[in-house]
Short mmCIF file of C-alpha atoms and ligand atoms in Angstrom, two decimals:
data_model
loop_
_atom_site.label_atom_id
_atom_site.label_comp_id
_atom_site.label_asym_id
_atom_site.label_seq_id
_atom_site.Cartn_x
_atom_site.Cartn_y
_atom_site.Cartn_z
CA MET A 1 71.11 95.04 110.81
CA THR A 2 73.79 95.95 108.29
CA ASP A 3 75.69 93.45 106.18
CA ALA A 4 79.07 92.47 107.60
CA PRO A 5 81.84 93.70 105.29
CA ARG A 6 83.36 91.07 102.99
CA ALA A 7 86.86 89.88 103.77
CA CYS A 8 89.08 92.20 101.82
CA VAL A 9 92.62 93.12 100.96
CA TYR A 10 92.68 96.69 102.18
CA LEU A 11 95.09 98.91 100.23
CA ASP A 12 93.63 102.32 101.11
CA HIS A 13 95.71 103.19 104.18
CA ALA A 14 96.44 106.65 102.75
CA ALA A 15 92.74 107.42 103.29
CA THR A 16 92.52 105.85 106.73
CA SER A 17 94.28 102.91 108.37
CA TRP A 18 92.30 99.68 108.74
CA PRO A 19 91.75 97.48 110.62
CA LYS A 20 92.34 99.57 113.71
CA PRO A 21 94.43 97.66 116.27
CA PRO A 22 92.38 96.04 119.07
CA GLU A 23 94.14 98.28 121.61
CA VAL A 24 92.77 101.35 119.79
CA ILE A 25 89.24 99.98 119.70
CA ASP A 26 89.45 99.02 123.39
CA ALA A 27 90.61 102.53 124.31
CA VAL A 28 87.73 104.12 122.37
CA VAL A 29 85.21 101.84 124.09
CA ALA A 30 86.76 102.41 127.54
CA ALA A 31 86.57 106.18 127.02
CA MET A 32 82.83 105.83 126.49
CA ARG A 33 82.14 103.08 128.99
CA GLU A 34 84.45 103.92 131.88
CA GLN A 35 85.77 107.46 131.39
CA GLY A 36 82.62 108.88 129.85
CA ALA A 37 82.47 112.28 131.59
CA ASN A 38 83.67 115.55 130.08
CA PRO A 39 87.43 116.01 130.53
CA GLY A 40 88.62 119.21 132.20
CA ARG A 41 85.12 120.05 133.32
CA GLY A 42 84.59 118.63 136.78
CA ALA A 43 86.44 117.40 139.85
CA TYR A 44 84.54 114.15 140.39
CA ALA A 45 86.32 110.84 139.78
CA MET A 46 85.05 110.08 136.28
CA ALA A 47 85.74 113.61 135.01
CA LEU A 48 89.28 113.35 136.36
CA ALA A 49 89.68 109.96 134.68
CA ALA A 50 88.55 111.49 131.36
CA SER A 51 91.01 114.39 131.84
CA ARG A 52 93.77 111.87 132.41
CA VAL A 53 92.92 110.09 129.15
CA VAL A 54 93.29 113.35 127.20
CA PHE A 55 96.42 114.40 129.10
CA GLU A 56 98.08 111.01 128.56
CA ALA A 57 97.17 110.86 124.86
CA ARG A 58 98.69 114.32 124.36
CA ARG A 59 101.86 113.28 126.21
CA VAL A 60 102.19 110.02 124.24
CA CYS A 61 101.77 111.84 120.90
CA ALA A 62 104.21 114.58 121.94
CA ASP A 63 106.85 111.99 122.91
CA LEU A 64 106.31 110.12 119.66
CA LEU A 65 106.63 113.25 117.52
CA GLY A 66 109.57 114.81 119.38
CA VAL A 67 107.58 117.68 120.91
CA PRO A 68 109.23 118.61 124.25
CA ASP A 69 106.16 120.32 125.75
CA SER A 70 102.92 118.47 125.02
CA ARG A 71 100.95 121.73 125.44
CA ASP A 72 102.25 122.73 121.98
CA LEU A 73 100.16 119.93 120.44
CA PHE A 74 96.43 120.53 119.96
CA PHE A 75 93.73 118.00 119.21
CA THR A 76 91.59 118.69 116.14
CA SER A 77 88.94 116.79 114.21
CA GLY A 78 91.53 115.73 111.63
CA CYS A 79 94.32 117.04 109.46
CA THR A 80 91.83 119.18 107.52
CA GLU A 81 90.93 121.20 110.62
CA ALA A 82 94.59 121.34 111.64
CA CYS A 83 95.55 122.73 108.21
CA ASN A 84 92.72 125.28 108.38
CA LEU A 85 93.85 126.41 111.82
CA MET A 86 97.48 126.73 110.79
CA LEU A 87 96.70 128.61 107.55
CA LYS A 88 93.78 130.80 108.58
CA GLY A 89 95.27 131.39 112.01
CA LEU A 90 98.65 132.55 110.74
CA LEU A 91 98.01 134.28 107.40
CA SER A 92 96.53 137.73 106.89
CA PRO A 93 95.51 139.84 103.89
CA GLY A 94 98.62 141.18 102.17
CA ASP A 95 100.74 138.15 103.12
CA ARG A 96 102.48 136.15 100.42
CA VAL A 97 102.62 132.34 100.56
CA VAL A 98 104.83 130.01 98.54
CA VAL A 99 103.23 126.58 98.29
CA SER A 100 104.08 123.24 96.68
CA SER A 101 102.06 122.02 93.71
CA MET A 102 101.42 118.67 95.45
CA GLU A 103 99.04 119.91 98.12
CA HIS A 104 95.79 118.22 99.13
CA ASN A 105 92.48 120.10 99.18
CA ALA A 106 93.00 120.45 102.95
CA VAL A 107 95.61 123.07 102.01
CA SER A 108 94.60 124.29 98.54
CA ARG A 109 91.01 125.09 99.52
CA PRO A 110 91.80 127.14 102.66
CA LEU A 111 94.46 128.93 100.61
CA HIS A 112 91.88 129.62 97.92
CA ALA A 113 89.58 131.10 100.57
CA LEU A 114 92.46 133.19 101.91
CA GLN A 115 93.28 134.36 98.40
CA GLN A 116 89.77 135.86 98.20
CA LEU A 117 90.69 137.87 101.32
CA GLY A 118 93.91 139.22 99.79
CA VAL A 119 96.59 136.61 100.53
CA ARG A 120 98.92 136.13 97.56
CA VAL A 121 99.51 132.47 96.73
CA ASP A 122 102.46 131.45 94.51
CA VAL A 123 102.70 127.77 93.56
CA VAL A 124 106.04 126.03 92.96
CA SER A 125 105.85 122.92 90.81
CA ALA A 126 107.19 119.53 91.87
CA ASP A 127 108.73 117.17 89.30
CA ALA A 128 106.84 114.36 87.56
CA THR A 129 107.37 112.03 90.55
CA GLY A 130 105.73 114.60 92.80
CA THR A 131 108.98 115.57 94.53
CA MET A 132 109.80 119.19 95.32
CA ASP A 133 113.25 120.63 94.59
CA ALA A 134 114.31 122.87 97.49
CA ALA A 135 116.23 125.10 95.03
CA ASP A 136 112.96 125.93 93.24
CA VAL A 137 111.39 126.89 96.58
CA GLU A 138 114.39 129.09 97.34
CA ARG A 139 114.09 130.91 94.01
CA ALA A 140 110.38 131.55 94.63
CA VAL A 141 110.90 132.73 98.21
CA ARG A 142 113.58 135.20 97.11
CA LEU A 143 111.33 136.79 94.49
CA ALA A 144 109.27 138.75 97.03
CA PRO A 145 108.76 139.08 100.80
CA THR A 146 107.15 135.82 101.96
CA ARG A 147 105.20 135.22 105.15
CA ALA A 148 105.11 131.43 104.85
CA VAL A 149 106.18 128.43 102.83
CA VAL A 150 103.52 125.72 102.88
CA CYS A 151 104.55 122.20 101.97
CA GLN A 152 103.32 118.72 102.68
CA HIS A 153 105.69 116.20 104.27
CA ALA A 154 104.71 113.40 101.90
CA SER A 155 102.34 113.00 98.98
CA ASN A 156 99.04 111.15 99.28
CA VAL A 157 99.19 110.56 95.51
CA THR A 158 102.74 109.47 94.62
CA GLY A 159 104.31 108.78 98.01
CA ALA A 160 107.07 111.35 97.39
CA ILE A 161 108.76 112.64 100.55
CA GLN A 162 109.51 116.36 100.39
CA PRO A 163 112.87 117.83 101.50
CA ILE A 164 111.32 119.46 104.56
CA ALA A 165 114.57 120.09 106.48
CA ASP A 166 116.09 121.98 103.49
CA ILE A 167 112.86 123.90 102.92
CA ALA A 168 112.79 124.84 106.62
CA ASP A 169 116.29 126.34 106.30
CA ILE A 170 115.30 128.27 103.19
CA ALA A 171 112.11 129.59 104.78
CA HIS A 172 113.85 130.69 107.97
CA GLU A 173 116.84 132.28 106.20
CA ASN A 174 114.32 134.40 104.33
CA GLY A 175 112.20 135.36 107.31
CA ALA A 176 109.29 133.06 106.42
CA LEU A 177 107.45 130.42 108.41
CA LEU A 178 107.34 126.78 107.30
CA LEU A 179 103.87 125.26 107.65
CA VAL A 180 103.64 121.52 106.94
CA ASP A 181 100.76 119.19 106.11
CA GLY A 182 102.00 115.97 107.71
CA ALA A 183 98.89 113.86 107.07
CA GLN A 184 100.89 111.16 105.30
CA GLY A 185 103.97 111.54 107.49
CA GLY A 186 102.66 110.60 110.95
CA GLY A 187 103.20 106.92 111.65
CA HIS A 188 104.69 106.17 108.20
CA LEU A 189 107.81 108.27 108.80
CA ASP A 190 109.83 108.70 111.96
CA VAL A 191 108.65 112.28 112.48
CA ASP A 192 110.87 114.21 114.91
CA LEU A 193 109.59 117.76 115.18
CA ALA A 194 112.48 118.69 117.46
CA THR A 195 114.92 118.29 114.56
CA LEU A 196 112.65 119.13 111.60
CA SER A 197 112.50 122.76 112.71
CA VAL A 198 109.04 123.46 111.30
CA ASP A 199 106.81 126.24 112.63
CA ALA A 200 103.58 124.27 112.36
CA TYR A 201 102.83 120.64 111.52
CA ALA A 202 99.33 119.28 110.90
CA LEU A 203 98.53 115.59 111.30
CA SER A 204 95.74 113.11 110.75
CA GLY A 205 95.11 110.94 113.80
CA HIS A 206 93.43 108.19 111.80
CA LYS A 207 95.93 107.32 109.08
CA GLY A 208 99.44 106.14 110.01
CA MET A 209 98.84 107.25 113.60
CA LEU A 210 96.24 104.42 113.85
CA GLY A 211 93.56 106.32 115.76
CA PRO A 212 89.87 106.35 114.85
CA GLN A 213 88.43 108.73 112.26
CA GLY A 214 87.55 112.21 113.49
CA VAL A 215 90.78 113.06 115.28
CA GLY A 216 93.94 114.93 114.32
CA LEU A 217 96.69 117.10 115.73
CA LEU A 218 98.30 120.46 115.19
CA TYR A 219 101.77 121.33 116.44
CA LEU A 220 102.54 125.02 116.77
CA ARG A 221 106.06 125.86 117.86
CA PRO A 222 106.38 127.66 121.20
CA GLY A 223 106.04 131.43 120.87
CA LEU A 224 104.12 131.30 117.60
CA GLU A 225 100.47 132.11 118.21
CA ALA A 226 97.68 131.77 115.65
CA ARG A 227 94.20 133.25 115.66
CA GLU A 228 92.05 130.39 116.95
CA LEU A 229 89.34 129.19 114.53
CA THR A 230 86.79 128.61 117.27
CA GLN A 231 86.04 130.33 120.53
CA GLY A 232 84.07 128.73 123.34
CA GLY A 233 84.20 126.78 126.55
CA THR A 234 87.51 125.33 127.68
CA GLY A 235 86.44 124.06 131.10
CA GLY A 236 88.17 126.86 132.97
CA GLY A 237 89.32 130.47 132.82
CA SER A 238 85.75 131.78 132.60
CA SER A 239 85.62 135.52 133.27
CA GLU A 240 83.54 138.52 132.40
CA ASP A 241 85.68 139.78 129.53
CA ASP A 242 84.54 136.98 127.18
CA ALA A 243 88.03 136.57 125.76
CA GLN A 244 89.30 133.13 124.77
CA PRO A 245 91.93 131.98 127.30
CA ALA A 246 95.43 132.57 125.93
CA GLY A 247 97.02 129.45 127.42
CA ARG A 248 97.91 126.31 125.48
CA PRO A 249 96.35 123.97 124.58
CA GLU A 250 92.93 125.30 125.65
CA ARG A 251 93.11 128.40 123.44
CA TYR A 252 92.87 126.12 120.39
CA GLU A 253 90.49 123.48 121.78
CA ALA A 254 87.16 125.18 122.51
CA GLY A 255 84.21 122.89 123.16
CA THR A 256 83.89 119.35 124.48
CA PRO A 257 86.72 117.30 123.01
CA ASN A 258 86.37 114.04 121.10
CA THR A 259 87.52 112.05 124.12
CA PRO A 260 86.91 108.57 122.59
CA GLY A 261 88.82 109.60 119.46
CA ILE A 262 91.65 111.10 121.49
CA ALA A 263 91.79 107.95 123.66
CA GLY A 264 92.09 105.83 120.50
CA LEU A 265 94.79 108.10 119.11
CA GLY A 266 96.68 107.81 122.39
CA ALA A 267 96.52 104.01 122.12
CA GLY A 268 97.73 104.21 118.51
CA GLY A 269 100.60 106.43 119.62
CA ARG A 270 101.55 103.97 122.35
CA LEU A 271 101.65 101.12 119.83
CA LEU A 272 103.79 103.18 117.46
CA ALA A 273 106.18 104.10 120.26
CA ALA A 274 106.66 100.39 120.99
CA ASN A 275 106.57 98.95 117.44
CA GLY A 276 106.79 101.83 114.99
CA ALA A 277 110.33 101.22 113.72
CA GLU A 278 109.65 97.53 113.09
CA TRP A 279 106.26 98.21 111.48
CA ARG A 280 107.66 100.92 109.22
CA ALA A 281 110.42 98.58 107.99
CA GLU A 282 107.86 95.88 107.19
CA GLU A 283 105.51 98.39 105.56
CA GLN A 284 108.35 99.51 103.30
CA ARG A 285 109.33 95.92 102.44
CA VAL A 286 105.79 94.95 101.52
CA PHE A 287 105.25 98.21 99.62
CA ARG A 288 108.33 97.63 97.49
CA ILE A 289 107.08 94.14 96.55
CA LEU A 290 103.84 95.78 95.47
CA LYS A 291 105.52 98.54 93.49
CA ALA A 292 107.97 96.15 91.81
CA GLY A 293 105.03 93.97 90.77
CA LEU A 294 103.13 96.97 89.42
CA LEU A 295 106.15 98.02 87.35
CA GLU A 296 106.08 94.62 85.63
CA LEU A 297 102.41 94.70 84.60
CA PRO A 298 101.99 95.31 80.84
CA GLY A 299 100.26 98.57 79.91
CA VAL A 300 100.53 99.96 83.44
CA ARG A 301 102.18 103.28 84.24
CA VAL A 302 103.38 103.65 87.82
CA TYR A 303 103.77 107.14 89.32
CA GLY A 304 106.06 108.31 92.09
CA PRO A 305 109.70 108.02 93.11
CA ALA A 306 111.96 105.26 91.71
CA LEU A 307 111.62 101.83 93.32
CA ASP A 308 114.72 102.24 95.48
CA ALA A 309 114.09 105.91 96.43
CA PRO A 310 112.67 107.00 99.80
CA THR A 311 108.87 107.05 99.80
CA VAL A 312 105.86 106.66 102.01
CA PRO A 313 103.93 103.50 101.10
CA VAL A 314 101.61 105.08 98.51
CA THR A 315 101.62 104.91 94.72
CA CYS A 316 99.32 105.51 91.78
CA ILE A 317 98.86 103.73 88.49
CA THR A 318 97.09 104.26 85.18
CA HIS A 319 96.52 101.75 82.39
CA ASP A 320 96.73 102.09 78.60
CA SER A 321 93.10 101.26 78.00
CA LEU A 322 91.15 100.61 81.21
CA GLU A 323 89.82 103.64 83.15
CA PRO A 324 90.94 104.03 86.79
CA ASP A 325 87.36 103.84 88.09
CA ARG A 326 86.78 100.61 86.18
CA ILE A 327 89.99 99.06 87.52
CA ALA A 328 89.08 99.95 91.11
CA PHE A 329 85.53 98.65 90.63
CA LEU A 330 86.68 95.33 89.18
CA LEU A 331 89.34 94.84 91.83
CA ASP A 332 86.69 95.26 94.51
CA ARG A 333 83.94 93.19 92.91
CA GLN A 334 86.08 90.37 91.54
CA ALA A 335 88.73 90.03 94.21
CA GLY A 336 87.76 92.07 97.28
CA VAL A 337 90.78 94.35 96.81
CA ALA A 338 90.04 97.84 98.17
CA VAL A 339 91.81 100.68 96.38
CA ARG A 340 90.77 104.24 95.58
CA SER A 341 90.49 105.73 92.10
CA GLY A 342 90.01 109.36 91.05
CA LEU A 343 91.85 112.49 92.14
CA HIS A 344 92.30 111.63 95.84
CA CYS A 345 91.25 115.15 96.94
CA ALA A 346 94.46 116.37 95.36
CA PRO A 347 93.82 117.85 91.89
CA TRP A 348 96.98 119.96 92.16
CA ALA A 349 99.06 116.79 92.61
CA HIS A 350 97.37 115.06 89.69
CA ARG A 351 97.93 118.13 87.51
CA THR A 352 101.61 118.02 88.49
CA ILE A 353 102.08 114.38 87.49
CA GLY A 354 99.86 114.63 84.39
CA THR A 355 96.82 112.66 85.52
CA LEU A 356 94.33 115.47 86.16
CA GLY A 357 92.23 114.46 83.16
CA THR A 358 92.03 110.75 83.90
CA GLY A 359 92.64 110.37 87.62
CA ALA A 360 94.53 107.27 88.72
CA VAL A 361 94.24 104.19 90.89
CA ARG A 362 95.94 104.64 94.25
CA LEU A 363 97.33 101.70 96.20
CA SER A 364 98.56 102.34 99.73
CA VAL A 365 99.97 100.02 102.34
CA GLY A 366 99.91 100.23 106.14
CA HIS A 367 100.75 98.55 109.42
CA SER A 368 98.43 95.58 108.79
CA THR A 369 99.33 94.85 105.16
CA THR A 370 101.02 91.50 104.56
CA GLU A 371 103.10 90.19 101.68
CA THR A 372 100.20 87.83 100.93
CA ASP A 373 97.87 90.84 100.63
CA VAL A 374 100.00 92.54 98.02
CA ARG A 375 100.55 89.31 96.08
CA ILE A 376 96.77 88.77 95.99
CA ALA A 377 96.33 92.36 94.80
CA LEU A 378 98.96 91.97 92.06
CA ALA A 379 97.40 88.72 90.84
CA ALA A 380 93.95 90.34 90.85
CA LEU A 381 95.25 93.33 88.91
CA ALA A 382 96.87 91.07 86.31
CA GLU A 383 93.52 89.30 85.92
CA VAL A 384 91.48 92.51 85.73
CA LEU A 385 93.81 94.09 83.18
CA GLY A 386 93.66 90.92 81.10
N1 PLP B 1 96.45 116.19 103.69
C1 PLP B 1 96.77 115.08 103.04
C2 PLP B 1 98.06 115.01 102.28
C3 PLP B 1 95.91 113.97 103.08
O1 PLP B 1 96.24 112.85 102.43
C4 PLP B 1 94.70 114.07 103.80
C5 PLP B 1 93.73 112.95 103.81
O2 PLP B 1 93.63 112.19 102.91
C6 PLP B 1 94.42 115.26 104.48
C7 PLP B 1 95.31 116.30 104.41
C8 PLP B 1 93.15 115.43 105.29
O3 PLP B 1 93.21 114.63 106.41
P1 PLP B 1 91.94 114.34 107.36
O4 PLP B 1 91.18 113.26 106.67
O5 PLP B 1 92.53 113.86 108.65
O6 PLP B 1 91.18 115.60 107.51
#
């Protein structure tokens, strides 16, 4: 037996959303209990039911994200795998990449690996709030032939939203692709890939999209093919030439899929389709109460866009004298407030905003966060900081 978790104020939605909605949990359980066969790999009733779960989840997510043909959306194990597929699948030795200085390790580490193989990586710095200036990207792209611009949609450190539509125009006018890490966009922003005009967009399934951990998505625009990361069984198309089938989505989904995870993500997508606009408005309202309260705490420095500027519901703080790790520890132990300290898998972002040496305390809000939660957190912080 494990201990039941203590009641807590959960402000770590940028890592993963919690609690998962009951509909998501029910869908995960049903996928194991009732649709437990392998999807796409049999014609008996339960295998067909499992195939339907995957098909429906893909359709729901495509509708939600403005993807006209759901076959252009591939399931992955998370945004990390989706970023790896988009970067390693599309970039080759000799290519040049222009990338924002706010990227997560899910982008910076694959790019580092690609650099060892001869990809040139040029970083463009964001401002102190973590926001990119499209004009800086344009200057960098014009310096030399560029295969791709890589930029996140929103920061997991400061909450800054990047000017993706402008950057897409710049990339395309200069013959480059735009590849986006949308881990913090899905669910927290009204993502419409039909109008964003990106070439690839990687998503977490378990953050704002409300699915369980271990699931994500990659969108690849029609006509743009990547080298698949993994070859293997796809449930069909077996032949003697051993080649991976070229069709979508199976080309990019070798092996038995995470059907329970995909079922949960489909349920999350359904909830967002029905309630997303209302939930996002409430998330923003509650987040602004939190951020306004943080700005009033003595000795606290708050990072990210101005209080009234567009943002996803994430921010970071440091304190004059108390270390971030100590603040996070005391918040948890004294008040059951769950926040994350450190570098948040994004040392580039912390270097950009000046907190690489110290790290920071991140507070992030989601669909389940109430005004009471953030008021408890603010009171606990005031107490901890003395
Ligand atoms: N990119 C960003 C900006 C993130 O915040 C995260 C997760 O924190 C990731 C990528 C990786 O996402 P996943 O946990 O789904 O692999």
